[in-house]
PDB file of C-alpha atoms in Angstrom:
ATOM      1  CA  MET V  81     -11.854   6.835 -33.918  1.00  0.00           C
ATOM      2  CA  THR V  82     -10.387   3.629 -32.565  1.00  0.00           C
ATOM      3  CA  THR V  83      -8.134   3.937 -29.557  1.00  0.00           C
ATOM      4  CA  GLU V  84      -4.945   1.884 -29.785  1.00  0.00           C
ATOM      5  CA  ARG V  85      -3.847   0.363 -26.507  1.00  0.00           C
ATOM      6  CA  ARG V  86      -0.390  -1.104 -26.052  1.00  0.00           C
ATOM      7  CA  GLU V  87       1.056  -2.734 -22.972  1.00  0.00           C
ATOM      8  CA  PRO V  88       4.672  -1.782 -22.291  1.00  0.00           C
ATOM      9  CA  ALA V  89       7.402  -4.248 -23.209  1.00  0.00           C
ATOM     10  CA  VAL V  90       8.067  -6.837 -20.521  1.00  0.00           C
ATOM     11  CA  ASP V  91      11.765  -5.915 -20.482  1.00  0.00           C
ATOM     12  CA  ALA V  92      11.306  -2.122 -20.375  1.00  0.00           C
ATOM     13  CA  ASP V  93      13.211  -0.031 -17.849  1.00  0.00           C
ATOM     14  CA  GLU V  94      11.333   1.335 -14.840  1.00  0.00           C
ATOM     15  CA  ARG V  95      10.394   4.739 -16.282  1.00  0.00           C
ATOM     16  CA  THR V  96       9.286   3.286 -19.608  1.00  0.00           C
ATOM     17  CA  MET V  97       7.249   0.659 -17.765  1.00  0.00           C
ATOM     18  CA  LEU V  98       5.521   3.206 -15.496  1.00  0.00           C
ATOM     19  CA  GLU V  99       4.775   5.633 -18.319  1.00  0.00           C
ATOM     20  CA  GLY V 100       3.697   2.754 -20.560  1.00  0.00           C
ATOM     21  CA  TRP V 101       1.149   1.423 -18.072  1.00  0.00           C
ATOM     22  CA  LEU V 102      -0.115   4.953 -17.391  1.00  0.00           C
ATOM     23  CA  GLU V 103      -0.660   5.503 -21.115  1.00  0.00           C
ATOM     24  CA  TYR V 104      -2.350   2.125 -21.417  1.00  0.00           C
ATOM     25  CA  HIS V 105      -4.860   3.063 -18.729  1.00  0.00           C
ATOM     26  CA  ARG V 106      -5.440   6.517 -20.199  1.00  0.00           C
ATOM     27  CA  GLN V 107      -6.167   4.834 -23.520  1.00  0.00           C
ATOM     28  CA  THR V 108      -8.475   2.331 -21.828  1.00  0.00           C
ATOM     29  CA  LEU V 109     -10.711   5.098 -20.486  1.00  0.00           C
ATOM     30  CA  ALA V 110     -10.829   6.715 -23.935  1.00  0.00           C
ATOM     31  CA  TRP V 111     -11.697   3.329 -25.455  1.00  0.00           C
ATOM     32  CA  LYS V 112     -14.557   2.784 -22.988  1.00  0.00           C
ATOM     33  CA  CYS V 113     -16.098   6.061 -24.195  1.00  0.00           C
ATOM     34  CA  GLU V 114     -15.882   5.378 -27.932  1.00  0.00           C
ATOM     35  CA  GLY V 115     -18.945   4.918 -30.092  1.00  0.00           C
ATOM     36  CA  LEU V 116     -21.484   6.212 -27.585  1.00  0.00           C
ATOM     37  CA  THR V 117     -23.982   9.029 -27.937  1.00  0.00           C
ATOM     38  CA  GLU V 118     -23.836  12.169 -25.834  1.00  0.00           C
ATOM     39  CA  GLU V 119     -26.823  10.880 -23.881  1.00  0.00           C
ATOM     40  CA  GLN V 120     -25.119   7.563 -23.160  1.00  0.00           C
ATOM     41  CA  LEU V 121     -21.902   9.296 -22.086  1.00  0.00           C
ATOM     42  CA  ARG V 122     -23.941  11.350 -19.599  1.00  0.00           C
ATOM     43  CA  THR V 123     -25.961   8.415 -18.252  1.00  0.00           C
ATOM     44  CA  ALA V 124     -25.352   7.727 -14.576  1.00  0.00           C
ATOM     45  CA  ALA V 125     -24.274   4.240 -13.557  1.00  0.00           C
ATOM     46  CA  VAL V 126     -27.184   3.536 -11.243  1.00  0.00           C
ATOM     47  CA  ALA V 127     -29.372   5.696  -8.993  1.00  0.00           C
ATOM     48  CA  PRO V 128     -28.598   7.486  -6.777  1.00  0.00           C
ATOM     49  CA  SER V 129     -25.038   7.724  -8.156  1.00  0.00           C
ATOM     50  CA  ALA V 130     -24.156  10.578 -10.513  1.00  0.00           C
ATOM     51  CA  LEU V 131     -21.191   8.603 -11.885  1.00  0.00           C
ATOM     52  CA  SER V 132     -21.089   8.683 -15.702  1.00  0.00           C
ATOM     53  CA  LEU V 133     -18.423   8.258 -18.350  1.00  0.00           C
ATOM     54  CA  THR V 134     -18.362  12.019 -18.922  1.00  0.00           C
ATOM     55  CA  GLY V 135     -18.014  12.509 -15.175  1.00  0.00           C
ATOM     56  CA  LEU V 136     -15.129  10.027 -15.044  1.00  0.00           C
ATOM     57  CA  VAL V 137     -13.327  11.848 -17.855  1.00  0.00           C
ATOM     58  CA  ARG V 138     -13.847  15.181 -16.080  1.00  0.00           C
ATOM     59  CA  HIS V 139     -12.634  13.626 -12.815  1.00  0.00           C
ATOM     60  CA  MET V 140      -9.479  12.300 -14.447  1.00  0.00           C
ATOM     61  CA  ALA V 141      -8.802  15.734 -15.942  1.00  0.00           C
ATOM     62  CA  GLU V 142      -8.915  17.099 -12.393  1.00  0.00           C
ATOM     63  CA  VAL V 143      -6.665  14.311 -11.086  1.00  0.00           C
ATOM     64  CA  GLU V 144      -4.097  14.781 -13.873  1.00  0.00           C
ATOM     65  CA  ARG V 145      -4.115  18.518 -13.180  1.00  0.00           C
ATOM     66  CA  SER V 146      -3.718  18.098  -9.443  1.00  0.00           C
ATOM     67  CA  TRP V 147      -0.800  15.664  -9.486  1.00  0.00           C
ATOM     68  CA  TYR V 148       1.197  16.759 -12.509  1.00  0.00           C
ATOM     69  CA  ARG V 149       0.628  20.503 -12.442  1.00  0.00           C
ATOM     70  CA  ARG V 150       0.057  21.415  -8.803  1.00  0.00           C
ATOM     71  CA  VAL V 151       2.105  18.790  -6.978  1.00  0.00           C
ATOM     72  CA  LEU V 152       4.819  17.838  -9.483  1.00  0.00           C
ATOM     73  CA  ALA V 153       5.452  21.240 -11.063  1.00  0.00           C
ATOM     74  CA  ALA V 154       4.124  23.613  -8.361  1.00  0.00           C
ATOM     75  CA  GLU V 155       1.879  25.375 -10.892  1.00  0.00           C
ATOM     76  CA  ASP V 156      -0.920  27.592  -9.656  1.00  0.00           C
ATOM     77  CA  ALA V 157      -3.586  25.577 -11.447  1.00  0.00           C
ATOM     78  CA  GLY V 158      -6.973  25.844  -9.798  1.00  0.00           C
ATOM     79  CA  PRO V 159      -9.782  23.341 -10.157  1.00  0.00           C
ATOM     80  CA  ILE V 160     -11.627  23.005 -13.440  1.00  0.00           C
ATOM     81  CA  TYR V 161     -14.997  21.547 -12.492  1.00  0.00           C
ATOM     82  CA  TYR V 162     -15.255  21.485  -8.720  1.00  0.00           C
ATOM     83  CA  SER V 163     -15.210  24.194  -6.069  1.00  0.00           C
ATOM     84  CA  ASP V 164     -15.477  24.508  -2.307  1.00  0.00           C
ATOM     85  CA  ASP V 165     -19.220  24.974  -2.795  1.00  0.00           C
ATOM     86  CA  ASN V 166     -19.453  22.061  -5.252  1.00  0.00           C
ATOM     87  CA  PRO V 167     -16.802  19.471  -4.272  1.00  0.00           C
ATOM     88  CA  ASP V 168     -18.256  16.842  -6.653  1.00  0.00           C
ATOM     89  CA  GLY V 169     -18.618  19.242  -9.574  1.00  0.00           C
ATOM     90  CA  GLU V 170     -16.824  17.018 -12.055  1.00  0.00           C
ATOM     91  CA  PHE V 171     -19.534  14.384 -11.618  1.00  0.00           C
ATOM     92  CA  LEU V 172     -22.554  16.716 -11.430  1.00  0.00           C
ATOM     93  CA  LEU V 173     -23.267  17.556 -15.053  1.00  0.00           C
ATOM     94  CA  THR V 174     -25.369  20.471 -16.226  1.00  0.00           C
ATOM     95  CA  ASP V 175     -27.293  20.649 -19.501  1.00  0.00           C
ATOM     96  CA  ALA V 176     -24.456  22.768 -20.943  1.00  0.00           C
ATOM     97  CA  ASP V 177     -21.732  20.186 -20.217  1.00  0.00           C
ATOM     98  CA  THR V 178     -20.606  18.064 -23.169  1.00  0.00           C
ATOM     99  CA  PHE V 179     -18.380  15.058 -23.574  1.00  0.00           C
ATOM    100  CA  ALA V 180     -16.440  16.845 -26.329  1.00  0.00           C
ATOM    101  CA  GLU V 181     -15.452  19.602 -23.909  1.00  0.00           C
ATOM    102  CA  ALA V 182     -14.643  17.102 -21.150  1.00  0.00           C
ATOM    103  CA  ARG V 183     -12.491  15.017 -23.493  1.00  0.00           C
ATOM    104  CA  ALA V 184     -10.638  18.062 -24.846  1.00  0.00           C
ATOM    105  CA  THR V 185      -9.941  19.285 -21.306  1.00  0.00           C
ATOM    106  CA  TRP V 186      -8.796  15.822 -20.215  1.00  0.00           C
ATOM    107  CA  GLN V 187      -6.470  15.522 -23.212  1.00  0.00           C
ATOM    108  CA  ALA V 188      -5.032  18.990 -22.523  1.00  0.00           C
ATOM    109  CA  GLU V 189      -4.311  17.971 -18.924  1.00  0.00           C
ATOM    110  CA  ILE V 190      -2.655  14.747 -20.119  1.00  0.00           C
ATOM    111  CA  GLU V 191      -0.431  16.785 -22.440  1.00  0.00           C
ATOM    112  CA  ALA V 192       0.480  19.135 -19.576  1.00  0.00           C
ATOM    113  CA  ALA V 193       1.267  16.091 -17.411  1.00  0.00           C
ATOM    114  CA  ARG V 194       3.556  14.652 -20.061  1.00  0.00           C
ATOM    115  CA  ARG V 195       5.369  17.984 -20.495  1.00  0.00           C
ATOM    116  CA  ASN V 196       5.827  18.434 -16.760  1.00  0.00           C
ATOM    117  CA  ALA V 197       7.213  14.921 -16.288  1.00  0.00           C
ATOM    118  CA  VAL V 198       9.869  15.185 -19.012  1.00  0.00           C
ATOM    119  CA  GLY V 199      13.339  15.081 -17.507  1.00  0.00           C
ATOM    120  CA  VAL V 200      12.168  14.816 -13.899  1.00  0.00           C
ATOM    121  CA  PRO V 201      14.018  12.007 -12.117  1.00  0.00           C
ATOM    122  CA  LEU V 202      11.642   9.366 -10.740  1.00  0.00           C
ATOM    123  CA  GLY V 203      12.987   9.666  -7.196  1.00  0.00           C
ATOM    124  CA  GLU V 204      13.305  13.444  -6.902  1.00  0.00           C
ATOM    125  CA  PRO V 205      10.909  15.216  -4.530  1.00  0.00           C
ATOM    126  CA  THR V 206       8.216  17.257  -6.245  1.00  0.00           C
ATOM    127  CA  ARG V 207       8.474  21.044  -6.399  1.00  0.00           C
ATOM    128  CA  GLY V 208       4.909  21.411  -5.198  1.00  0.00           C
ATOM    129  CA  ARG V 209       3.108  19.959  -2.221  1.00  0.00           C
ATOM    130  CA  HIS V 210      -0.179  18.173  -1.799  1.00  0.00           C
ATOM    131  CA  LEU V 211      -2.899  20.747  -1.139  1.00  0.00           C
ATOM    132  CA  ARG V 212      -4.407  19.014   1.901  1.00  0.00           C
ATOM    133  CA  THR V 213      -1.420  17.262   3.486  1.00  0.00           C
ATOM    134  CA  GLY V 214       1.473  19.520   2.509  1.00  0.00           C
ATOM    135  CA  GLU V 215       3.499  16.427   1.572  1.00  0.00           C
ATOM    136  CA  ARG V 216       6.008  16.220  -1.246  1.00  0.00           C
ATOM    137  CA  PHE V 217       5.992  13.123  -3.438  1.00  0.00           C
ATOM    138  CA  THR V 218       8.177  11.676  -6.176  1.00  0.00           C
ATOM    139  CA  LEU V 219       7.319  11.262  -9.825  1.00  0.00           C
ATOM    140  CA  ARG V 220       7.577   7.494  -9.248  1.00  0.00           C
ATOM    141  CA  TRP V 221       4.877   7.702  -6.573  1.00  0.00           C
ATOM    142  CA  ILE V 222       2.695   9.956  -8.736  1.00  0.00           C
ATOM    143  CA  HIS V 223       2.943   7.619 -11.730  1.00  0.00           C
ATOM    144  CA  MET V 224       2.086   4.609  -9.547  1.00  0.00           C
ATOM    145  CA  HIS V 225      -0.833   6.456  -7.962  1.00  0.00           C
ATOM    146  CA  MET V 226      -2.155   7.515 -11.362  1.00  0.00           C
ATOM    147  CA  ILE V 227      -1.981   3.940 -12.659  1.00  0.00           C
ATOM    148  CA  GLU V 228      -3.990   2.877  -9.607  1.00  0.00           C
ATOM    149  CA  GLU V 229      -6.439   5.756 -10.048  1.00  0.00           C
ATOM    150  CA  TYR V 230      -7.059   4.949 -13.705  1.00  0.00           C
ATOM    151  CA  ALA V 231      -7.303   1.200 -13.066  1.00  0.00           C
ATOM    152  CA  ARG V 232      -9.940   1.744 -10.380  1.00  0.00           C
ATOM    153  CA  HIS V 233     -11.987   4.125 -12.505  1.00  0.00           C
ATOM    154  CA  ASN V 234     -11.586   1.969 -15.602  1.00  0.00           C
ATOM    155  CA  GLY V 235     -13.367  -0.729 -13.597  1.00  0.00           C
ATOM    156  CA  HIS V 236     -16.206   1.739 -13.081  1.00  0.00           C
ATOM    157  CA  ALA V 237     -16.132   2.554 -16.802  1.00  0.00           C
ATOM    158  CA  ASP V 238     -16.335  -1.178 -17.626  1.00  0.00           C
ATOM    159  CA  LEU V 239     -19.522  -1.534 -15.614  1.00  0.00           C
ATOM    160  CA  ILE V 240     -21.092   1.657 -16.980  1.00  0.00           C
ATOM    161  CA  ARG V 241     -20.298   0.659 -20.557  1.00  0.00           C
ATOM    162  CA  GLU V 242     -21.708  -2.831 -20.085  1.00  0.00           C
ATOM    163  CA  ARG V 243     -24.901  -1.337 -18.661  1.00  0.00           C
ATOM    164  CA  LEU V 244     -25.217   1.069 -21.592  1.00  0.00           C
ATOM    165  CA  ASP V 245     -24.754  -1.267 -24.534  1.00  0.00           C
ATOM    166  CA  GLY V 246     -23.523  -4.631 -23.304  1.00  0.00           C
ATOM    167  CA  ALA V 247     -19.949  -4.058 -24.514  1.00  0.00           C
ATOM    168  CA  THR V 248     -17.347  -5.776 -22.368  1.00  0.00           C
ATOM    169  CA  GLY V 249     -13.601  -6.206 -22.551  1.00  0.00           C
ATOM    170  CA  ASP V 250     -10.493  -5.451 -20.585  1.00  0.00           C
TER     171      ASP V 250
END
């Protein structure tokens, strides 16, 4: 599989631009994971860190779920990989954890995010509230935050990928 990445048009309207850059960064993370073995996808960046490409994908599934299901749509969607007893669970892989499962879960959360965002005005307050702060946000803020979140973690993915097989690229 070869992930196609497309930057949004330079003259796109605000919503198209935000959603376009979000998709671009989602596709970038998928691209950084292509062509690697299960072992490589599970390999931590550098000791003592547990950060791996599989862990990043699991983390982004959690982040998509939190912002687009819990906060935007007020869904009762609990955590997937972490818990109160294991707050870094998405990064702490067990022998049973696979990239295929992580990727499928991540893609399902992306699809839920897309569905929940359809028709929601960018400036309208969210139905749900942030779990820790109780704040409401707007879809505009969520999209911007997610672009930032992906961009930051795609930088991590760049470094992990380069360490694994020397592949580089934006």
